[in-house]
Coordinates of C-alpha atoms (C1' of nucleotides) in Angstrom, one line a residue:
Chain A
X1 CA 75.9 -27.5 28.4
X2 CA 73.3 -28.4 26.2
X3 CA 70.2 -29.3 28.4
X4 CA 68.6 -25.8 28.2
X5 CA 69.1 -25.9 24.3
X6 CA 67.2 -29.3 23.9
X7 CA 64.6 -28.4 26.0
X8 CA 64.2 -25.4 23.9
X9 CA 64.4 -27.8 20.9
X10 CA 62.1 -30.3 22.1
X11 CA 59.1 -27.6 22.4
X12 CA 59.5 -26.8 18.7
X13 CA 58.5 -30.3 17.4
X14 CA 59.0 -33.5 18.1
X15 CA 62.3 -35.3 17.6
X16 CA 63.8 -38.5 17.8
X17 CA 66.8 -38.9 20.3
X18 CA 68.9 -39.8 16.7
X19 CA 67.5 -36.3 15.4
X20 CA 68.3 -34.6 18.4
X21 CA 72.1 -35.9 18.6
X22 CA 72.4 -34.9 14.7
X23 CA 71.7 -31.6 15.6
X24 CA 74.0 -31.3 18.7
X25 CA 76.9 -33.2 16.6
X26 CA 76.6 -29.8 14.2
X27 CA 76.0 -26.6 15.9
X28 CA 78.9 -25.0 18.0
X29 CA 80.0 -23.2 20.8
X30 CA 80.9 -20.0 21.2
X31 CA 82.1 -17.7 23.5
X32 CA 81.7 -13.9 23.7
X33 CA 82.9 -11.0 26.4
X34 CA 80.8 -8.0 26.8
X35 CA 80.7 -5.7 23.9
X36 CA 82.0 -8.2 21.9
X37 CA 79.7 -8.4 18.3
X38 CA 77.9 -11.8 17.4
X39 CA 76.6 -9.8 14.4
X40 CA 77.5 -6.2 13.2
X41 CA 75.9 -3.5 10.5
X42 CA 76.5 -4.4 7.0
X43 CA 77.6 -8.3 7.5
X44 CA 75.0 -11.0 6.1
X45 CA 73.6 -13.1 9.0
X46 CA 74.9 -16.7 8.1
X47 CA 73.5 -18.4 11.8
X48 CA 71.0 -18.4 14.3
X49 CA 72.1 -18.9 17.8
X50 CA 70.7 -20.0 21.3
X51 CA 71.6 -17.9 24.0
X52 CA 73.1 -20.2 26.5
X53 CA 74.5 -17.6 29.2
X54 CA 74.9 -14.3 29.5
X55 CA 72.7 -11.3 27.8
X56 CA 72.6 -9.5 24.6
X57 CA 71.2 -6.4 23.0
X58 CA 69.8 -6.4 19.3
X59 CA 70.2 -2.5 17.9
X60 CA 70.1 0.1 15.2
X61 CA 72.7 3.0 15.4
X62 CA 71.0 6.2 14.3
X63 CA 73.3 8.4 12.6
X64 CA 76.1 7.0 14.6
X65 CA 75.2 9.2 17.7
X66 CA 71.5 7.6 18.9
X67 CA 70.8 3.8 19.3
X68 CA 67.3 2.0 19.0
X69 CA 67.2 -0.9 20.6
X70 CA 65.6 -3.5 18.5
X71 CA 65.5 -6.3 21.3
X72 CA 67.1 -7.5 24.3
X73 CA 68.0 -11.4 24.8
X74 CA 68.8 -13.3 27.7
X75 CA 69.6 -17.2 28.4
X76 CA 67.1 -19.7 26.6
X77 CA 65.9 -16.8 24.0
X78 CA 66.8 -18.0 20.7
X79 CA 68.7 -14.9 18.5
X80 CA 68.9 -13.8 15.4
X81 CA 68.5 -10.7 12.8
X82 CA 65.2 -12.3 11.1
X83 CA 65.4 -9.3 8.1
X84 CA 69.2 -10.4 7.0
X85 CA 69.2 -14.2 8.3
X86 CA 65.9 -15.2 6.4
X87 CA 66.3 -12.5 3.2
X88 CA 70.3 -13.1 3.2
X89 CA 70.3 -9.2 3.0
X90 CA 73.5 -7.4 4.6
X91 CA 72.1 -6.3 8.5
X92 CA 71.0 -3.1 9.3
X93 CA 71.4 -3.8 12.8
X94 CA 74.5 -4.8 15.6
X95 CA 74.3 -7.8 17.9
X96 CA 76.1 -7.0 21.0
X97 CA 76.9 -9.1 23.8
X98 CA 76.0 -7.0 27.2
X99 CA 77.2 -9.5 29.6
X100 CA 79.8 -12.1 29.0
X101 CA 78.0 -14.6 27.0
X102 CA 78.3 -18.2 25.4
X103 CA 76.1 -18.8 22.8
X104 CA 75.4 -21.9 20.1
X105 CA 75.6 -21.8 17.1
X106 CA 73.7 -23.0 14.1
X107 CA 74.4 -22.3 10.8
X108 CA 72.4 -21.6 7.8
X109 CA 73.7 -24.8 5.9
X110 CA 73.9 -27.0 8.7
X111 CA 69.9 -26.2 8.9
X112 CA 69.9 -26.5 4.9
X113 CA 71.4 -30.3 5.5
X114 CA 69.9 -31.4 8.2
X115 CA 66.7 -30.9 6.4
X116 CA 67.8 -32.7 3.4
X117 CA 68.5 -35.2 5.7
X118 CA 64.9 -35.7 7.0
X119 CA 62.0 -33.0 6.3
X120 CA 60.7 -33.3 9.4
X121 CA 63.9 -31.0 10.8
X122 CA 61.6 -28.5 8.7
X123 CA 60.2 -27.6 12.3
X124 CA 62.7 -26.2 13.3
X125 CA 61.2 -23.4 10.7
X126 CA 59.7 -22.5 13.6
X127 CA 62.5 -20.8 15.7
X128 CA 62.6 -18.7 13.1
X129 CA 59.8 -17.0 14.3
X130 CA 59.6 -13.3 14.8
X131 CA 60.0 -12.2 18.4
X132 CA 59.7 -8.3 17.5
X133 CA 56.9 -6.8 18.9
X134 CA 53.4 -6.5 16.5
X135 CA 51.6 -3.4 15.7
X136 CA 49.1 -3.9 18.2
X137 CA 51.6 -3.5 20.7
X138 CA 53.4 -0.6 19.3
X139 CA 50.1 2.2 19.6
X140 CA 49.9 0.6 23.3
X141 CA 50.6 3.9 26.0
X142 CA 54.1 3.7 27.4
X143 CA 52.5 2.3 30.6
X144 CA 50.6 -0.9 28.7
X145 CA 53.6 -1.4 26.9
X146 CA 55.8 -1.5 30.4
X147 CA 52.8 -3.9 32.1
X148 CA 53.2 -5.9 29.2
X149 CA 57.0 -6.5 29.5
X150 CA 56.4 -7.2 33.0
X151 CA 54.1 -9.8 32.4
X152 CA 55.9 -11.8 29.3
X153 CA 59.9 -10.6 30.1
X154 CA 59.9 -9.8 34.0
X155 CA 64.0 -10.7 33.8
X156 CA 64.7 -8.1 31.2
X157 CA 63.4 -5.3 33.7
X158 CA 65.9 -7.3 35.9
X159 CA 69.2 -7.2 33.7
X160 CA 69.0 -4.4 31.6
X161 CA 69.7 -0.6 32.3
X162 CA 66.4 1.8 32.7
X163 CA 67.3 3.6 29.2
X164 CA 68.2 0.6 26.7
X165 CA 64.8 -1.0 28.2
X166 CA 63.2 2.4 27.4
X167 CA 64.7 2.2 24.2
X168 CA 63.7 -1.4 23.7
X169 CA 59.9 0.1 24.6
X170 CA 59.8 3.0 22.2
X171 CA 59.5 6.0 25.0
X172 CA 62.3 7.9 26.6
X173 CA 63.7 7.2 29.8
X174 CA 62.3 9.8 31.6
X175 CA 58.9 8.7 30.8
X176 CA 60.5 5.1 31.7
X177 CA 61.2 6.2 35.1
X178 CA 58.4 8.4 35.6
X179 CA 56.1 4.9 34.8
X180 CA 57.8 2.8 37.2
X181 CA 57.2 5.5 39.9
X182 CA 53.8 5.4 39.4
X183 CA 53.2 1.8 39.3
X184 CA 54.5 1.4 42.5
X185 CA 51.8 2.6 44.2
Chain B
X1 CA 47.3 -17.1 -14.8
X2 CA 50.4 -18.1 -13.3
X3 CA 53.3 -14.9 -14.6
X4 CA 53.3 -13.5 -12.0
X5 CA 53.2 -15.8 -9.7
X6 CA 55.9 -17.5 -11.5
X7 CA 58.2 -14.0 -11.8
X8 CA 57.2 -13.5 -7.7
X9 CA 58.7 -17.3 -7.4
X10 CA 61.6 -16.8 -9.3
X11 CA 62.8 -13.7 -7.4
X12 CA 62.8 -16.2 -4.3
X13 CA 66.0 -18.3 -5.8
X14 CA 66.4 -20.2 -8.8
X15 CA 64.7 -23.1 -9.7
X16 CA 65.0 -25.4 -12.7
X17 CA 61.2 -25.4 -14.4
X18 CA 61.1 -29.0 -13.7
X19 CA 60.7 -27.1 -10.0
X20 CA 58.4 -24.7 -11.1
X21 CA 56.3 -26.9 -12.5
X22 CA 56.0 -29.2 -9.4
X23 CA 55.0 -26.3 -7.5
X24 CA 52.3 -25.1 -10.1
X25 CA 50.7 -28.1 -10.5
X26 CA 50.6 -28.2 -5.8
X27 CA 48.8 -25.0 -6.0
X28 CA 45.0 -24.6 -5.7
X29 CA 43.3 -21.1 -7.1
X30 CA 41.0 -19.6 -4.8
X31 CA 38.2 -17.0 -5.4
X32 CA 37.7 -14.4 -3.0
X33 CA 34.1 -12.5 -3.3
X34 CA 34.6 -8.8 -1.2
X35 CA 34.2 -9.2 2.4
X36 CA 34.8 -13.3 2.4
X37 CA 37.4 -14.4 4.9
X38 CA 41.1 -15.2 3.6
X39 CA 41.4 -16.4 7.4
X40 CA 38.9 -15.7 10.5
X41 CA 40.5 -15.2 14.0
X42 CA 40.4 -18.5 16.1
X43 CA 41.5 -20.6 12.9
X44 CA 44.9 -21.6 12.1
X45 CA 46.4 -20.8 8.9
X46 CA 47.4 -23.8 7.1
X47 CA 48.5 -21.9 4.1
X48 CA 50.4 -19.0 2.2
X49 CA 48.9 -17.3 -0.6
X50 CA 49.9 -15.4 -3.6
X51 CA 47.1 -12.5 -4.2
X52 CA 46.7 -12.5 -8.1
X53 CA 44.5 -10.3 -8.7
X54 CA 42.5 -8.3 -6.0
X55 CA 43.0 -6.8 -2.9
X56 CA 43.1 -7.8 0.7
X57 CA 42.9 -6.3 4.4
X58 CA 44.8 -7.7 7.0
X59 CA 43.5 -6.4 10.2
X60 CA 42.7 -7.1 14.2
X61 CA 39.7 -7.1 15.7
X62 CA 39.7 -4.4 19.2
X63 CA 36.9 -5.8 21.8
X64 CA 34.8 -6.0 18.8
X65 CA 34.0 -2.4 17.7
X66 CA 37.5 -1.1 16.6
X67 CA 39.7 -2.2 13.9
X68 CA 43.3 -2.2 13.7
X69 CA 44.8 -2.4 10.4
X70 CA 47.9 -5.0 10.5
X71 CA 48.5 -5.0 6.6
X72 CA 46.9 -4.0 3.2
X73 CA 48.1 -6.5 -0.1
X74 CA 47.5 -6.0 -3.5
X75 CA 47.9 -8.0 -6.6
X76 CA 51.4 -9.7 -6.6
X77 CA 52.1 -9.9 -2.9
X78 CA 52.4 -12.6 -0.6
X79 CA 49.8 -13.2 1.9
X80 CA 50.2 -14.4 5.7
X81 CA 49.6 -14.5 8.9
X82 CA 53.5 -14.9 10.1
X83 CA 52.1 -15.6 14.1
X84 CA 49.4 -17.9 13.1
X85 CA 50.9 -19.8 9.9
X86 CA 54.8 -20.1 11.5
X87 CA 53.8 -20.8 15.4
X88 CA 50.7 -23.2 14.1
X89 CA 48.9 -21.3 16.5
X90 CA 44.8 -19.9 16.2
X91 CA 45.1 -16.6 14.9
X92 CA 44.4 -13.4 16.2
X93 CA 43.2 -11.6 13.5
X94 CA 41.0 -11.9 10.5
X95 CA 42.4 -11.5 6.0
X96 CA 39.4 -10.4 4.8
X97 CA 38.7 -10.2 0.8
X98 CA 38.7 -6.0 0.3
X99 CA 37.7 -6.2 -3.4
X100 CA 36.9 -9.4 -5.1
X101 CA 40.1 -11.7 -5.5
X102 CA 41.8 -14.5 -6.4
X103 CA 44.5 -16.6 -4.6
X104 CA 46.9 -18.7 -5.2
X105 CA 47.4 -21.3 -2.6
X106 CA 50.1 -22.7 -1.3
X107 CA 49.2 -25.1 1.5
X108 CA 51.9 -26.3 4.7
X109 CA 51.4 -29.6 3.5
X110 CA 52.8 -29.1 -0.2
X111 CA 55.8 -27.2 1.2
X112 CA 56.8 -30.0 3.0
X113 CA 56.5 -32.3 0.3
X114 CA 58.4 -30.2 -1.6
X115 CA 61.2 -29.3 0.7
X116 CA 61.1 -33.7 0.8
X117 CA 61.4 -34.3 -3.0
X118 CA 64.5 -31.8 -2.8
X119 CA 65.7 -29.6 0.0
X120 CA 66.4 -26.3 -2.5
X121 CA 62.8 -25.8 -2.1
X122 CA 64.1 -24.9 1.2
X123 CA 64.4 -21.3 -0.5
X124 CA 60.6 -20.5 -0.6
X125 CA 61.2 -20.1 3.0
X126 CA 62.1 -17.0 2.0
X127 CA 58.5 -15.7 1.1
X128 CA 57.8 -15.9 4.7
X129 CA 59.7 -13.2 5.5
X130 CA 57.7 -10.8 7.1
X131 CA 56.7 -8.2 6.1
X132 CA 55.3 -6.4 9.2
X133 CA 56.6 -2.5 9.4
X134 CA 59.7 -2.5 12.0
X135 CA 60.2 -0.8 15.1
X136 CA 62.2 2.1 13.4
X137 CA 59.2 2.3 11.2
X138 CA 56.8 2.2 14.5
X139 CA 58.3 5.5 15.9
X140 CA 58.7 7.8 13.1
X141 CA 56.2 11.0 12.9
X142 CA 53.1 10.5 10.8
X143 CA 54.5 12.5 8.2
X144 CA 57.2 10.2 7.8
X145 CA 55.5 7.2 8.2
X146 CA 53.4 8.5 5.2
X147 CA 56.2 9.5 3.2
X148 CA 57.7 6.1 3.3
X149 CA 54.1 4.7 2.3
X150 CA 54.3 6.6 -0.9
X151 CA 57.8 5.9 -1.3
X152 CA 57.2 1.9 -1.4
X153 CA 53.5 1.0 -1.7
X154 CA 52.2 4.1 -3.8
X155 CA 49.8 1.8 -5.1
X156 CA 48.2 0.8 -1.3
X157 CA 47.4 5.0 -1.4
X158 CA 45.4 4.7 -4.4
X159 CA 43.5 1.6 -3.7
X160 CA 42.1 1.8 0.0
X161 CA 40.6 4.5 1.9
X162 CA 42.1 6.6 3.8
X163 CA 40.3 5.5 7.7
X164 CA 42.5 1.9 6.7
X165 CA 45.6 3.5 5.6
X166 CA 45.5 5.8 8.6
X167 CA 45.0 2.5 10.9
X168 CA 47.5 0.9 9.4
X169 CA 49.7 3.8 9.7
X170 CA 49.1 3.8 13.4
X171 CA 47.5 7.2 13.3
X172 CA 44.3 8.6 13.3
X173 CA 42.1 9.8 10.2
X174 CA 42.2 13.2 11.1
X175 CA 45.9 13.1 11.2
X176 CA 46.2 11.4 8.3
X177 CA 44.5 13.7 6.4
X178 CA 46.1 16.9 7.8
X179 CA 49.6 14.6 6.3
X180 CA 48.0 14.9 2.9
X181 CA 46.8 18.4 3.1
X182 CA 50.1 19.5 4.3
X183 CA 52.2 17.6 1.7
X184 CA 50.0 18.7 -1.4
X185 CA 52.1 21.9 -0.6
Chain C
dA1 C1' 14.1 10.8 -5.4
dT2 C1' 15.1 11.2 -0.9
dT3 C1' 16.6 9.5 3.3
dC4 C1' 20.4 7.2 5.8
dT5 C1' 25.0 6.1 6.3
dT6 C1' 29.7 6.4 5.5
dT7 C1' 33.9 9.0 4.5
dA8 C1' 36.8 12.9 4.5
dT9 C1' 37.9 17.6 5.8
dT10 C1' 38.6 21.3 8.9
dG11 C1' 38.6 23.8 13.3
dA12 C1' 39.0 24.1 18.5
dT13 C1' 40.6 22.0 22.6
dT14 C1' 42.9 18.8 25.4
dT15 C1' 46.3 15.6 26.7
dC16 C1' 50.2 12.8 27.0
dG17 C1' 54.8 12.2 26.3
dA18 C1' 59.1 14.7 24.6
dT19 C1' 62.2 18.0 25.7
dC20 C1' 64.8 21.0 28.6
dA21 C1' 66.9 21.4 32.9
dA22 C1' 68.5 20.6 37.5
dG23 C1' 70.0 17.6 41.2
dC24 C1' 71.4 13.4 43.3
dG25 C1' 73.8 9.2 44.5
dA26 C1' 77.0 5.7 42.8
dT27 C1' 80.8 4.3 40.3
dT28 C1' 85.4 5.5 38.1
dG29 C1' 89.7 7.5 37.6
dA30 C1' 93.6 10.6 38.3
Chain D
dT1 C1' 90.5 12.2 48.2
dC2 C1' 88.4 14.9 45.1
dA3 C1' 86.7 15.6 40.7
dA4 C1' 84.3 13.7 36.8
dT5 C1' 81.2 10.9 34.6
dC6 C1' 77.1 8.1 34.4
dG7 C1' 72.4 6.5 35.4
dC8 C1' 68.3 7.7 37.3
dT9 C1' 64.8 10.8 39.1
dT10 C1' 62.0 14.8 39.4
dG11 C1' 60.1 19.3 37.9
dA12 C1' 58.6 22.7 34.4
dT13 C1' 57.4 23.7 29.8
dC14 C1' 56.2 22.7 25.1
dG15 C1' 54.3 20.6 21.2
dA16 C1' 52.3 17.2 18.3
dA17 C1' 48.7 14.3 17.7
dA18 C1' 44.3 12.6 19.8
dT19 C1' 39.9 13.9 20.8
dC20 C1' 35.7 16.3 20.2
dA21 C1' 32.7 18.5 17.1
dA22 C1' 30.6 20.3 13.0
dT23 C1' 30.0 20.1 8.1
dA24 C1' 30.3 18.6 3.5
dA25 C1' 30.4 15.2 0.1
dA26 C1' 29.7 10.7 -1.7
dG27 C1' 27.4 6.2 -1.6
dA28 C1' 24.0 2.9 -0.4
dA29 C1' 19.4 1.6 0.6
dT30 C1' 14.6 1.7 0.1

DNA sequence: ATTCTTTATTGATTTCGATCAAGCGATTGA
DNA sequence: TCAATCGCTTGATCGAAATCAATAAAGAAT
């Protein structure tokens, strides 16, 4: 269960196998069918999670109709909402499981403990890091921005639908489609 | 000197001024003459800053002619490079001194110290946050994108020109300044 | 003072992606 | 089995912002 998570863990800093149990003795498991919510609008993000199976999507709902999709995870990403987990703000955004997922769980105080056990878990900072996309990327043309995905997330074009990847890349799905066609060639 | 830093710290969580005085007395002031380097691409930021007084330009350097603008601080903000400082990783794009400033430094080193006299300091975690616009932001319509501007950073409109603002803004001059033309209205 | 450069404005034109619209499998459901 | 719906593709049109271009105004440099 848990070899894909430490490996995950080990490239973040390095721990002692002690450190490494301590954190394995405190995160958990859990388990979620598609469509089920690991976070919803409006609820303050108390954990981060590692994706262990399965696939999720990270979105906005627009006036309740339209959805922007913020990001979309698969196994070994690590997840979270960085605005409402790091600022304790109520999210904007849903969490969504897409396929039948089990995820682990870490939460917010067991990180607070485990760094007043021993600093050095102050690493683990570090999955905190902000996946979203930068600036640079955003004024990129809808076919850079689909060349890019293919290089760094070639499995997302692999599990996700054409219009939440379209979504996930800022265009519409018929310019999505009408980029693939042309790439082919 | 040290208000508003002090006031920018205490929004962060509360700390006793025992606290508050072991982070003042970690922190090193830095002057800033226009056009000196906060942090040059290729070098990996070892510290956060608190702009006192000042302003600075945040920005990316495009095959070496073009500029993108990533971020524009004032007096009272925080100051980072979340890819560089976070991931320990050389960064990719330059903080550059737009008028003549001072800093307040805050380096890795002194976090962790403090985070291992006592782990509440685990709150200033929170100033990492970042502060980069988010994809919603990244697909509005100029006009919007410039409305929001004035709505939270009035002050970035009066202090840089407009060819930054624009960059930063993701559009181009000309554009920008039709915005402002047609808003006057 | 007067050149030179930079910055902003305004106009004309072009272009890329959104929108509108139709059609086509493939799945779902009565 | 026959709609009905959904996801994707493809075509036609439109529109918003980029680009190209010219000028004016403001600063900097010598």
């Amino acid at each position: 269960m848990y070899q894909s998570f430490l490996k995950s863990i080990k490239k973040v800093g390095n721990f002692s196998q002690e450190q490494l149990d301590q954190i394995t003795d405190r995160i958990e498991v859990r388990t979620l069918k598609r469509n089920d919510f690991l976070l919803k609008e409006g609820t303050t993000s108390q954990s981060l999670y590692f994706l262990n199976s399965g696939s999720l999507r990270h979105y906005k709902d627009i006036d309740g109709y339209s959805e922007l999709t913020i990001n979309l995870f698969i196994e070994g990403d690590w997840v979270l909402d960085h605005h409402s987990f790091v600022g304790q703000r109520p999210s904007e955004n849903n969490i969504q499981a897409f396929e039948d997922s089990t995820v682990l769980e870490l939460p917010m105080h067991v990180l607070h403990d485990l760094i007043a056990k021993s600093p050095s878990f102050f690493m683990l900072g570090k999955i905190l890091e902000n996946a979203e996309p930068t600036k640079e990327e955003s004024i990129k043309s809808p076919e850079d921005k689909y060349r890019t995905l293919m290089e760094n997330s070639p499995q997302i074009i692999q599990r996700f639908p054409l219009k939440h990847i379209a979504s996930y890349l800022g265009m519409t799905p018929e310019t999505l489609s009408r980029v693939r066609s042309k790439i082919k060639d």
